[in-house]
Short mmCIF file of C-alpha atoms (C1' of nucleotides) in Angstrom, two decimals:
data_model
loop_
_atom_site.label_atom_id
_atom_site.label_comp_id
_atom_site.label_asym_id
_atom_site.label_seq_id
_atom_site.Cartn_x
_atom_site.Cartn_y
_atom_site.Cartn_z
CA MET G 515 97.64 49.57 90.67
CA ALA G 516 97.54 47.17 93.72
CA ALA G 517 95.94 48.26 97.03
CA ASN G 518 99.44 47.48 98.47
CA ASP G 519 102.37 49.03 97.07
CA PHE G 520 104.71 46.92 99.18
CA GLU G 521 105.04 43.76 97.46
CA PRO G 522 104.19 42.41 93.93
CA ASP G 523 100.71 41.16 94.09
CA ASP G 524 101.92 37.58 93.23
CA HIS G 525 100.05 35.56 96.13
CA ALA G 526 98.33 36.70 99.23
CA SER G 527 99.97 35.67 102.53
CA PRO G 528 99.29 36.91 106.16
CA ARG G 529 102.86 36.91 106.78
CA ARG G 530 103.68 39.76 103.91
CA ASP G 531 102.89 42.35 106.61
CA ALA G 532 105.97 43.22 108.77
CA GLY G 533 103.67 44.36 111.33
CA VAL G 534 103.00 47.74 112.77
CA TRP G 535 106.27 48.24 114.29
CA LEU G 536 108.00 48.67 110.75
CA ARG G 537 105.44 50.79 109.22
CA ALA G 538 106.92 53.89 108.44
CA THR G 539 104.00 56.37 109.62
CA PRO G 540 100.74 55.49 111.76
CA SER G 541 98.13 54.88 109.22
CA ARG G 542 96.04 57.89 110.29
CA LYS G 543 99.03 60.03 109.55
CA ARG G 544 98.58 63.33 111.43
CA ARG G 545 100.81 65.85 109.44
CA SER G 546 100.52 68.73 111.83
CA PRO G 547 97.92 70.01 114.46
CA PRO G 548 94.39 70.06 113.18
CA LEU G 549 93.35 72.74 111.16
CA SER G 550 91.56 75.83 113.10
CA THR G 551 90.54 79.46 112.29
CA GLU G 552 93.50 80.47 114.69
CA ARG G 553 96.07 78.35 112.46
CA ILE G 554 94.57 79.78 109.42
CA ILE G 555 94.76 83.34 110.60
CA ALA G 556 98.45 82.96 112.03
CA ALA G 557 99.50 81.45 108.67
CA ALA G 558 97.75 84.46 106.69
CA VAL G 559 99.55 86.89 108.67
CA GLU G 560 102.76 85.31 108.12
CA LEU G 561 102.03 84.95 104.44
CA LEU G 562 100.88 88.74 104.51
CA ASP G 563 104.09 89.82 106.07
CA THR G 564 106.36 88.20 103.90
CA ASP G 565 104.84 88.31 100.53
CA GLY G 566 102.18 91.14 100.65
CA ALA G 567 98.47 91.26 100.29
CA ALA G 568 98.62 90.41 96.46
CA GLN G 569 100.37 87.05 97.11
CA LEU G 570 97.56 85.92 99.76
CA THR G 571 95.88 83.30 97.86
CA MET G 572 93.59 80.56 99.39
CA ARG G 573 95.43 77.94 97.49
CA ARG G 574 98.86 79.21 98.86
CA LEU G 575 97.43 79.67 102.14
CA ALA G 576 96.46 75.98 102.21
CA SER G 577 99.45 74.73 100.93
CA GLN G 578 101.48 76.35 103.52
CA LEU G 579 99.37 74.76 105.90
CA GLN G 580 99.77 71.41 104.26
CA VAL G 581 96.05 70.93 103.32
CA SER G 582 93.99 71.18 100.53
CA ALA G 583 92.60 74.59 99.40
CA THR G 584 89.21 73.65 99.99
CA ALA G 585 89.56 72.54 103.53
CA LEU G 586 89.98 76.30 104.49
CA TYR G 587 86.26 76.60 103.86
CA TRP G 588 85.28 74.44 106.42
CA HIS G 589 86.57 76.85 109.09
CA VAL G 590 86.34 80.06 107.15
CA GLN G 591 83.40 81.23 104.84
CA THR G 592 85.44 83.43 102.36
CA LYS G 593 88.70 84.87 101.66
CA ASP G 594 87.54 88.22 103.04
CA ASP G 595 86.70 86.49 106.35
CA VAL G 596 90.53 85.70 106.25
CA LEU G 597 91.55 89.30 105.55
CA ASP G 598 89.13 90.66 108.22
CA LEU G 599 90.44 88.26 110.81
CA ALA G 600 93.98 88.86 110.06
CA LEU G 601 93.60 92.40 110.09
CA ASP G 602 91.91 92.60 113.77
CA HIS G 603 94.87 89.85 114.78
CA ILE G 604 97.79 92.19 114.30
CA PHE G 605 95.72 94.74 116.70
CA GLY G 606 96.35 92.21 119.17
CA ASP G 607 99.88 93.29 119.30
CA VAL G 608 98.90 96.60 120.49
CA ALA G 609 99.34 96.49 124.09
CA ILE G 610 96.65 98.18 126.00
CA PRO G 611 98.91 100.45 128.22
CA PRO G 612 98.41 100.32 131.83
CA GLU G 613 96.16 103.33 133.09
CA THR G 614 98.29 106.02 134.57
CA PRO G 615 96.69 109.23 136.28
CA ASP G 616 97.36 111.08 133.18
CA TRP G 617 94.57 110.38 130.49
CA ARG G 618 96.47 112.15 127.86
CA ASP G 619 99.53 109.88 128.04
CA ASP G 620 97.31 106.81 128.10
CA ALA G 621 95.60 108.02 124.92
CA ALA G 622 98.72 109.17 123.13
CA GLU G 623 100.46 106.04 124.15
CA LEU G 624 97.77 103.81 122.65
CA ILE G 625 97.70 105.69 119.44
CA ARG G 626 101.64 105.55 118.92
CA ARG G 627 101.47 101.79 119.14
CA TRP G 628 98.44 101.33 117.19
CA ARG G 629 100.65 103.25 114.59
CA THR G 630 103.59 100.98 114.74
CA ALA G 631 101.52 98.00 114.69
CA MET G 632 100.13 99.16 111.18
CA LEU G 633 103.64 99.78 110.03
CA ASP G 634 104.82 96.58 111.13
CA HIS G 635 102.37 94.89 108.81
CA PRO G 636 102.38 97.25 105.79
CA TRP G 637 99.58 95.42 104.01
CA ALA G 638 97.12 96.34 106.81
CA PRO G 639 96.32 100.09 105.82
CA GLY G 640 95.23 98.59 102.38
CA LEU G 641 92.72 96.37 103.94
CA ILE G 642 90.91 99.30 105.55
CA GLY G 643 87.70 99.94 103.61
CA ARG G 644 85.93 97.24 105.16
CA PRO G 645 84.36 97.87 108.72
CA MET G 646 86.73 97.10 111.63
CA LEU G 647 84.78 95.42 114.26
CA GLY G 648 86.77 92.73 115.29
CA PRO G 649 87.53 92.30 119.11
CA ASN G 650 90.91 93.48 119.28
CA VAL G 651 90.06 96.78 117.56
CA LEU G 652 87.18 97.34 119.56
CA ALA G 653 88.88 96.61 123.10
CA ARG G 654 91.64 99.45 122.04
CA THR G 655 88.95 101.99 120.71
CA GLU G 656 87.28 101.43 124.19
CA PHE G 657 90.34 102.10 125.84
CA LEU G 658 91.08 105.18 123.90
CA GLN G 659 87.62 106.54 124.17
CA GLU G 660 87.53 105.80 128.05
CA ALA G 661 90.71 107.79 128.57
CA LEU G 662 89.52 110.58 126.65
CA ALA G 663 86.24 110.55 128.83
CA ARG G 664 88.50 111.01 131.80
CA SER G 665 89.74 114.16 130.33
CA GLY G 666 86.14 115.52 130.88
CA LEU G 667 84.65 115.14 127.48
CA SER G 668 81.28 113.44 126.83
CA GLY G 669 78.40 113.26 124.24
CA VAL G 670 79.28 114.41 120.80
CA ASP G 671 82.64 116.06 122.03
CA LEU G 672 83.82 112.58 123.03
CA GLU G 673 82.59 110.96 119.76
CA VAL G 674 84.37 113.97 117.75
CA ALA G 675 87.55 113.57 119.81
CA THR G 676 87.56 109.70 119.37
CA HIS G 677 87.14 109.60 115.64
CA ALA G 678 89.68 112.49 115.16
CA LEU G 679 92.42 110.59 116.80
CA ALA G 680 91.47 107.05 115.34
CA ASN G 681 91.14 108.80 112.03
CA TYR G 682 94.72 110.49 112.37
CA VAL G 683 96.44 107.08 113.13
CA ILE G 684 94.49 105.37 110.21
CA GLY G 685 95.39 108.08 107.69
CA ALA G 686 98.98 108.43 108.62
CA ALA G 687 99.46 104.61 108.58
CA ALA G 688 98.09 104.41 105.48
CA THR G 689 100.18 107.03 103.63
CA GLN G 690 103.19 105.91 105.10
CA ALA G 691 102.72 102.24 104.59
CA ALA G 692 102.09 103.24 100.97
CA TRP G 693 105.49 104.24 100.48
CA ARG G 694 106.76 100.98 102.06
CA THR G 695 105.02 98.86 99.18
CA VAL G 696 106.38 100.79 96.57
CA ASP G 697 110.06 100.74 97.19
CA SER G 698 109.96 96.92 98.15
CA ALA G 699 108.24 96.96 94.55
CA ARG G 700 111.88 97.75 93.45
CA GLY G 701 110.61 101.29 91.50
CA HIS G 702 113.84 102.06 92.92
CA ASP G 703 115.83 103.53 89.82
CA HIS G 704 112.94 104.08 87.53
CA ALA G 705 110.83 105.62 90.23
CA ARG G 706 113.59 108.16 91.14
CA ASP G 707 113.54 109.83 88.16
CA GLY G 708 109.65 110.16 88.28
CA LEU G 709 110.15 111.87 91.61
CA GLU G 710 112.66 114.13 90.52
CA GLN G 711 110.45 115.41 87.80
CA LEU G 712 107.51 115.80 90.50
CA LYS G 713 109.57 117.65 92.95
CA GLN G 714 110.26 120.30 89.88
CA GLN G 715 106.57 120.41 89.22
CA TYR G 716 105.41 121.01 92.69
CA PRO G 717 108.15 123.01 94.50
CA THR G 718 106.30 123.88 97.67
CA LEU G 719 105.32 120.32 98.27
CA SER G 720 108.74 119.22 97.66
CA ALA G 721 110.13 121.68 99.69
CA SER G 722 108.33 120.59 102.90
CA GLY G 723 109.37 116.98 102.35
CA HIS G 724 105.76 115.87 101.18
CA LEU G 725 107.22 114.07 98.10
CA ASP G 726 110.13 112.22 99.92
CA PRO G 727 109.96 108.73 100.77
CA PRO G 728 109.68 108.09 104.59
CA HIS G 729 112.66 109.02 106.76
CA ARG G 730 113.99 108.82 110.11
CA ASP G 731 111.86 111.65 111.63
CA ASP G 732 108.77 110.54 110.37
CA SER G 733 107.50 109.37 113.78
CA VAL G 734 108.38 112.70 115.47
CA VAL G 735 106.25 114.43 112.74
CA PHE G 736 103.70 111.86 113.90
CA ASP G 737 104.33 112.78 117.37
CA ARG G 738 104.00 116.38 116.93
CA GLY G 739 100.77 116.06 114.82
CA LEU G 740 99.15 113.76 117.52
CA ASP G 741 100.05 116.24 119.86
CA ALA G 742 98.56 119.00 117.92
CA VAL G 743 95.20 116.87 117.56
CA LEU G 744 95.34 116.21 121.20
CA ASN G 745 95.31 119.91 122.13
CA GLY G 746 92.65 120.77 119.48
CA VAL G 747 90.36 117.77 120.40
CA THR G 748 90.61 118.40 124.15
CA ALA G 749 87.53 119.83 126.06
CA THR G 750 89.04 123.30 126.42
CA GLY G 751 90.36 123.19 122.77
CA LEU G 752 86.77 122.19 121.80
CA ARG G 753 85.11 125.03 123.54
CA SER G 754 87.43 127.58 122.47
CA GLY G 755 86.96 126.85 118.79
CA ARG G 756 86.13 129.51 116.23
CA ARG G 757 83.05 127.98 114.88
CA SER G 758 79.72 126.63 116.18
CA MET K 1117 81.27 77.98 56.44
CA ALA K 1118 81.60 80.14 53.27
CA ALA K 1119 83.59 83.19 53.62
CA ASN K 1120 80.54 85.44 52.41
CA ASP K 1121 77.52 84.79 54.27
CA PHE K 1122 75.08 86.76 52.15
CA GLU K 1123 74.62 84.43 49.35
CA PRO K 1124 74.70 80.78 48.91
CA ASP K 1125 77.89 79.64 47.43
CA ASP K 1126 76.78 78.69 44.14
CA HIS K 1127 78.79 80.38 41.59
CA ALA K 1128 80.96 83.49 41.95
CA SER K 1129 79.75 86.37 39.96
CA PRO K 1130 81.23 90.15 40.05
CA ARG K 1131 77.34 91.46 40.29
CA ARG K 1132 76.93 89.60 43.49
CA ASP K 1133 77.87 92.49 45.46
CA ALA K 1134 75.58 95.48 45.62
CA GLY K 1135 78.32 98.14 45.74
CA VAL K 1136 79.44 100.31 48.37
CA TRP K 1137 76.27 102.20 48.80
CA LEU K 1138 74.18 99.18 49.94
CA ARG K 1139 76.92 98.13 52.51
CA ALA K 1140 75.54 98.55 56.07
CA THR K 1141 78.50 99.66 57.79
CA PRO K 1142 81.93 100.93 56.06
CA SER K 1143 84.47 98.15 55.86
CA ARG K 1144 86.58 99.94 58.60
CA LYS K 1145 83.75 99.70 61.19
CA ARG K 1146 84.78 102.34 63.74
CA ARG K 1147 82.47 101.18 66.50
CA SER K 1148 83.45 103.99 68.97
CA PRO K 1149 86.03 106.75 69.32
CA PRO K 1150 89.38 105.08 69.34
CA LEU K 1151 90.65 103.75 72.73
CA SER K 1152 92.61 105.99 75.06
CA THR K 1153 93.75 106.09 78.50
CA GLU K 1154 90.98 108.73 79.24
CA ARG K 1155 88.31 106.68 77.87
CA ILE K 1156 89.68 103.40 79.86
CA ILE K 1157 89.95 105.74 83.16
CA ALA K 1158 86.35 106.94 82.66
CA ALA K 1159 84.94 103.45 81.88
CA ALA K 1160 86.92 102.12 85.16
CA VAL K 1161 85.55 104.73 87.40
CA GLU K 1162 81.64 104.05 85.99
CA LEU K 1163 82.41 100.47 86.61
CA LEU K 1164 83.80 101.11 90.02
CA ASP K 1165 80.89 103.47 90.98
CA THR K 1166 78.16 101.07 89.98
CA ASP K 1167 79.79 97.47 91.06
CA GLY K 1168 82.54 98.29 93.26
CA ALA K 1169 86.15 97.32 93.48
CA ALA K 1170 85.80 93.53 93.36
CA GLN K 1171 84.08 93.82 90.10
CA LEU K 1172 86.51 95.88 88.40
CA THR K 1173 88.08 93.40 86.11
CA MET K 1174 90.31 94.13 82.84
CA ARG K 1175 87.94 91.71 80.88
CA ARG K 1176 84.85 93.41 82.00
CA LEU K 1177 86.20 96.76 81.44
CA ALA K 1178 87.35 95.91 78.02
CA SER K 1179 83.83 94.51 77.24
CA GLN K 1180 82.40 98.05 78.30
CA LEU K 1181 84.53 99.50 75.98
CA GLN K 1182 83.67 96.99 73.31
CA VAL K 1183 87.29 95.93 72.85
CA SER K 1184 89.37 92.87 73.66
CA ALA K 1185 90.68 92.59 76.75
CA THR K 1186 94.04 92.36 75.77
CA ALA K 1187 93.54 95.76 73.85
CA LEU K 1188 93.86 97.69 77.44
CA TYR K 1189 97.24 96.71 77.39
CA TRP K 1190 98.32 98.81 74.80
CA HIS K 1191 97.47 102.00 76.66
CA VAL K 1192 98.14 100.68 80.15
CA GLN K 1193 100.94 98.81 81.57
CA THR K 1194 98.98 96.94 84.43
CA LYS K 1195 95.66 96.68 86.35
CA ASP K 1196 97.09 98.58 89.12
CA ASP K 1197 97.70 101.37 86.96
CA VAL K 1198 93.91 101.68 85.95
CA LEU K 1199 93.32 101.80 89.67
CA ASP K 1200 95.74 104.43 90.35
CA LEU K 1201 94.42 106.53 87.52
CA ALA K 1202 90.86 105.99 88.53
CA LEU K 1203 91.69 107.20 91.96
CA ASP K 1204 93.64 110.29 91.00
CA HIS K 1205 91.00 110.92 88.55
CA ILE K 1206 87.92 111.39 91.11
CA PHE K 1207 89.87 113.96 92.83
CA GLY K 1208 89.49 116.05 89.77
CA ASP K 1209 85.97 116.53 91.05
CA VAL K 1210 87.62 118.37 94.23
CA ALA K 1211 87.12 121.78 92.74
CA ILE K 1212 89.96 124.01 94.30
CA PRO K 1213 88.12 126.82 95.87
CA PRO K 1214 88.91 130.32 95.04
CA GLU K 1215 91.47 131.86 97.17
CA THR K 1216 89.89 134.11 99.78
CA PRO K 1217 91.29 136.39 102.39
CA ASP K 1218 90.63 133.64 104.95
CA TRP K 1219 93.38 131.12 104.82
CA ARG K 1220 91.10 128.93 107.20
CA ASP K 1221 88.13 128.95 105.07
CA ASP K 1222 90.43 127.74 102.32
CA ALA K 1223 91.72 124.98 103.85
CA ALA K 1224 88.60 123.81 105.61
CA GLU K 1225 86.78 123.99 102.41
CA LEU K 1226 89.21 121.99 100.32
CA ILE K 1227 89.11 119.34 103.20
CA ARG K 1228 85.45 119.13 103.30
CA ARG K 1229 85.29 118.87 99.48
CA TRP K 1230 88.16 116.09 99.53
CA ARG K 1231 85.68 114.13 101.74
CA THR K 1232 82.77 114.25 99.92
CA ALA K 1233 84.67 113.40 96.58
CA MET K 1234 85.71 110.20 98.47
CA LEU K 1235 82.36 109.51 100.03
CA ASP K 1236 81.02 109.68 96.35
CA HIS K 1237 83.18 106.98 95.29
CA PRO K 1238 83.30 104.54 98.15
CA TRP K 1239 85.67 102.35 96.48
CA ALA K 1240 88.37 105.00 96.85
CA PRO K 1241 89.37 104.61 100.53
CA GLY K 1242 89.81 100.98 99.64
CA LEU K 1243 92.54 101.86 97.12
CA ILE K 1244 94.72 103.87 99.59
CA GLY K 1245 97.80 101.76 100.61
CA ARG K 1246 99.40 102.72 97.25
CA PRO K 1247 101.11 106.24 97.11
CA MET K 1248 98.65 108.99 95.91
CA LEU K 1249 101.06 111.04 93.54
CA GLY K 1250 98.82 111.73 90.58
CA PRO K 1251 98.29 115.24 89.43
CA ASN K 1252 94.95 115.77 90.72
CA VAL K 1253 95.95 114.76 94.47
CA LEU K 1254 99.28 116.75 94.38
CA ALA K 1255 97.40 119.84 92.95
CA ARG K 1256 95.18 119.89 96.04
CA THR K 1257 97.62 118.80 98.21
CA GLU K 1258 99.76 122.01 97.19
CA PHE K 1259 96.66 124.27 97.63
CA LEU K 1260 96.29 123.04 101.11
CA GLN K 1261 99.80 123.69 102.10
CA GLU K 1262 99.78 127.35 100.57
CA ALA K 1263 96.89 127.99 102.60
CA LEU K 1264 98.48 126.70 105.69
CA ALA K 1265 101.61 128.66 104.86
CA ARG K 1266 99.35 131.68 104.87
CA SER K 1267 98.69 131.26 108.37
CA GLY K 1268 102.14 131.83 109.32
CA LEU K 1269 103.29 127.97 109.44
CA SER K 1270 106.60 126.87 107.84
CA GLY K 1271 109.26 124.34 108.05
CA VAL K 1272 108.45 121.13 110.11
CA ASP K 1273 105.30 122.91 111.63
CA LEU K 1274 103.83 123.41 108.15
CA GLU K 1275 104.76 119.75 107.34
CA VAL K 1276 103.17 118.53 110.52
CA ALA K 1277 100.00 120.53 109.85
CA THR K 1278 99.58 119.39 106.17
CA HIS K 1279 99.92 115.75 107.26
CA ALA K 1280 97.38 115.93 110.10
CA LEU K 1281 94.74 117.39 108.02
CA ALA K 1282 95.38 115.01 105.13
CA ASN K 1283 95.47 112.21 107.50
CA TYR K 1284 92.07 113.37 109.21
CA VAL K 1285 90.32 113.24 106.09
CA ILE K 1286 91.52 110.01 104.62
CA GLY K 1287 90.98 108.13 107.89
CA ALA K 1288 87.29 109.74 108.32
CA ALA K 1289 86.71 108.87 104.53
CA ALA K 1290 87.96 105.37 104.96
CA THR K 1291 86.10 104.49 108.06
CA GLN K 1292 82.74 106.04 106.67
CA ALA K 1293 83.08 104.23 103.14
CA ALA K 1294 83.60 101.02 105.02
CA TRP K 1295 80.16 101.13 106.44
CA ARG K 1296 78.75 101.96 102.95
CA THR K 1297 80.54 98.87 101.28
CA VAL K 1298 79.09 96.57 104.22
CA ASP K 1299 75.12 97.57 103.93
CA SER K 1300 75.51 97.54 100.20
CA ALA K 1301 76.56 94.06 100.64
CA ARG K 1302 73.28 93.20 101.99
CA GLY K 1303 74.37 92.40 105.51
CA HIS K 1304 71.22 93.71 106.47
CA ASP K 1305 69.24 91.26 108.49
CA HIS K 1306 72.18 89.15 109.78
CA ALA K 1307 74.57 92.09 110.34
CA ARG K 1308 71.87 93.71 112.58
CA ASP K 1309 72.05 91.17 115.08
CA GLY K 1310 75.93 90.96 115.13
CA LEU K 1311 75.81 94.63 115.78
CA GLU K 1312 73.24 94.24 118.74
CA GLN K 1313 75.56 91.81 120.34
CA LEU K 1314 78.53 94.20 119.91
CA LYS K 1315 76.60 96.93 121.61
CA GLN K 1316 75.95 94.93 124.44
CA GLN K 1317 79.78 94.05 124.70
CA TYR K 1318 81.02 97.50 124.36
CA PRO K 1319 78.42 99.80 125.88
CA THR K 1320 80.82 102.66 126.30
CA LEU K 1321 81.48 102.69 122.58
CA SER K 1322 78.09 102.06 121.51
CA ALA K 1323 76.65 104.86 123.72
CA SER K 1324 78.99 107.32 121.61
CA GLY K 1325 77.43 105.89 118.46
CA HIS K 1326 80.80 104.43 117.30
CA LEU K 1327 79.07 101.21 116.38
CA ASP K 1328 76.38 102.72 114.61
CA PRO K 1329 76.32 102.93 110.89
CA PRO K 1330 76.92 106.42 109.37
CA HIS K 1331 73.99 108.60 110.00
CA ARG K 1332 72.68 112.22 108.97
CA ASP K 1333 75.17 114.06 111.32
CA ASP K 1334 78.07 112.44 110.35
CA SER K 1335 79.17 115.54 108.48
CA VAL K 1336 78.76 117.49 111.64
CA VAL K 1337 80.98 115.37 113.50
CA PHE K 1338 83.41 115.40 110.75
CA ASP K 1339 83.38 119.16 110.63
CA ARG K 1340 84.01 119.71 114.33
CA GLY K 1341 86.56 117.35 114.18
CA LEU K 1342 88.33 119.32 111.36
CA ASP K 1343 87.69 122.41 113.24
CA ALA K 1344 89.44 120.88 116.27
CA VAL K 1345 92.42 119.67 114.12
CA LEU K 1346 92.80 123.21 112.40
CA ASN K 1347 92.87 124.75 116.00
CA GLY K 1348 95.53 122.59 117.16
CA VAL K 1349 97.46 122.31 114.03
CA THR K 1350 97.54 126.14 113.83
CA ALA K 1351 100.54 128.12 114.55
CA THR K 1352 99.57 129.36 117.93
CA GLY K 1353 98.22 125.85 118.67
CA LEU K 1354 101.59 124.27 117.98
CA ARG K 1355 103.40 126.86 120.00
CA SER K 1356 101.41 126.30 123.06
CA GLY K 1357 101.46 122.57 122.88
CA ARG K 1358 102.32 120.90 126.21
CA ARG K 1359 105.16 118.81 125.00
CA SER K 1360 108.57 119.60 123.16
"C1'" DA C 1430 83.41 66.42 111.71
"C1'" DC C 1431 86.81 67.24 109.03
"C1'" DC C 1432 89.03 67.13 104.79
"C1'" DT C 1433 90.14 65.73 99.65
"C1'" DG C 1434 89.28 65.97 94.19
"C1'" DA C 1435 87.31 67.30 90.68
"C1'" DA C 1436 85.03 70.67 88.58
"C1'" DC C 1437 83.16 75.69 87.24
"C1'" DA C 1438 83.49 80.11 86.04
"C1'" DC C 1439 86.21 83.17 86.13
"C1'" DC C 1440 91.23 86.09 86.40
"C1'" DG C 1441 95.70 89.23 84.68
"C1'" DT C 1442 98.98 89.06 81.31
"C1'" DT C 1443 102.09 87.70 77.17
"C1'" DC C 1444 102.62 87.23 72.66
"C1'" DA C 1445 102.39 86.08 68.03
"C1'" DA C 1446 99.48 87.64 64.37
"C1'" DG C 1447 96.44 90.48 62.23
"C1'" DT C 1448 94.95 95.46 59.77
"C1'" DA L 1153 100.20 102.14 65.40
"C1'" DC L 1154 96.45 99.79 67.42
"C1'" DC L 1155 93.85 95.56 68.05
"C1'" DT L 1156 92.59 90.49 68.17
"C1'" DG L 1157 92.82 85.32 69.68
"C1'" DA L 1158 94.75 81.89 71.67
"C1'" DA L 1159 97.31 80.50 75.19
"C1'" DC L 1160 99.42 80.34 79.80
"C1'" DA L 1161 99.33 80.01 84.57
"C1'" DC L 1162 96.68 81.11 87.90
"C1'" DC L 1163 92.28 82.30 90.75
"C1'" DG L 1164 87.74 81.60 94.74
"C1'" DT L 1165 84.22 78.52 95.59
"C1'" DT L 1166 80.88 74.52 95.36
"C1'" DC L 1167 80.01 70.04 96.14
"C1'" DA L 1168 79.99 65.21 96.09
"C1'" DA L 1169 82.60 61.94 97.91
"C1'" DG L 1170 85.73 59.98 101.23
"C1'" DT L 1171 87.46 58.81 106.35
#
DNA sequence: ACCTGAACACCGTTCAAGT
DNA sequence: ACCTGAACACCGTTCAAGT
C-alpha cells in the first residue's frame, strides 16, 4: 500500500533511505536497448524461424522484447507491417554476388541464393501474396535485371525474362517450403498413410517423384530447371520461340 | 418469461393451440439444406472472394450458413482444413482441356487456365505455403505431366519440366495477385506517392515496368514467359543446355 | 518522445448438453 | 448423428494516462 515498500510506514525519517549506493537498480531502469523498428524486426524473424508464422503474435513479440504489447505500435503501424518488414529483412541475407564477366553466372547465382534464403526461413513463402517492395528485394531484383540486360535483352524481352526467373524461384521455394511446414507439424505417421493412398491414385505423378517430400537432389532439380528457364528466356531463346 | 409467447399465461387450456395447420413453421424447422463439407467450402470460397482471406472467420462462415460457429467442427477438423479445401476447390474451375495431337498446346492451355483461376480468386496465392495435395490440383498436375511426357521427356527431365512450369504459374499468380490485394486495400493516394519515390530510386526496374501495378498486357508478358519456359524445358532444350 | 494499462471487439476450439 | 451454448484462452488495436 505504502509508496515505499522497504520499510513499514511507521514514521517518516530522512535516514530511512540507505542512499543511492545500495539501491539495486537505477531508478530509471533500462532493461534493454530502447525499442526500435530494427529490434522489432530482428525479434520477429527469430520468432518466425523458431515457431512459425502462426505463432507470431504482437503480444508474444512484445514479451520477447520485454515490452508491453501496445508499445510496438509506436514504432509500427500494424502487424502486417511487421510481416512485410521481416520478409524483406531475410532477403538481406541474399548476398549480391560480385559482378563477373559472365552475366549468366551472375543471374544464376543470385537466383540460387534467393532460393536458399527462402528455404532457410520456411515461413517466408507463406507471406507472399502482398507486394514485395522492400529495399532488399528491389536491390536484388535490380541486380538480376541488370545481369539479364547484359545478355542483350531489353524492352519487353527483358521484362519477360526478369519475371520468368523471379516467378520460378518464388514458386519453387513456395512448393518446397510447404513440405517443410507439414512434417514439422508432425503429420509423420498419419500423413504417411495418406501419401501411400495418393500414390496409388496418381501413378504417373508418383513415379516422377512429384508426391515425395523433398529429398537430397531437390536442388539439382532446381538447378536444372533454372538452367532451362535461362536457356528459354535468353535473347536467342526468345527469338527462336515457336509463337509470336 | 413464459415458455409460450403467444398468449398471456392466464390459464392453461387445451384449446389454446390452433393446431398443426396454423403453425407457421414445422416444429422441426429446417432453415436450409443440412450442413455438409461441400456447403462449407462453397460458402468459404464466396466469403474469400468478396471479403478476402483476412475476413474469413469460422464465426462469420457459420453465420453465413445460419449455423452456430461450433457446428462447423462436426464436418471439419480445423480452420486450416477449410482453407486447404477452398484452395483445392477453385482449381476445379481449371477445365482440363481435351487432348489435342499437340502436347505443347495442351500444356500451355492448362497453365494459362491455371493462372486465370488463381487471378479470379486473388486470395489463393496467399494460401500457398501448405502442400497442395487436393484432388483437383493433382488431377491437373497429372494432365500437365502427361502432356510433357508426350513430348518425349521422361525421368528427371520430366520432373524438371513439370516443376518448372508449375513453379512459373504459381510465382506469376502470386506476384500479380499481390498487387490486386493492395489497391483493393485503398492504398490508392498514399501508395501512389510511395511508388513515385521507389521509381526514382530504382530507375532500371521502373523503366521495365517492374514497379507498375498490373496492366492490360500482363497476360501477354505471361504468355511469352510461358513460351520461353516451354522452350527451355523441352527435350531438345534440356539437352542443348550449357551445363551438365 | 516513448511506453504502460485498461479496455474493446473480436478470434479458434473444446466440451457438455440438447434433439 | 448433428447441432447449440457456454466457456477458455487467446487475438489486434485504440486510447488515455504516465514518465
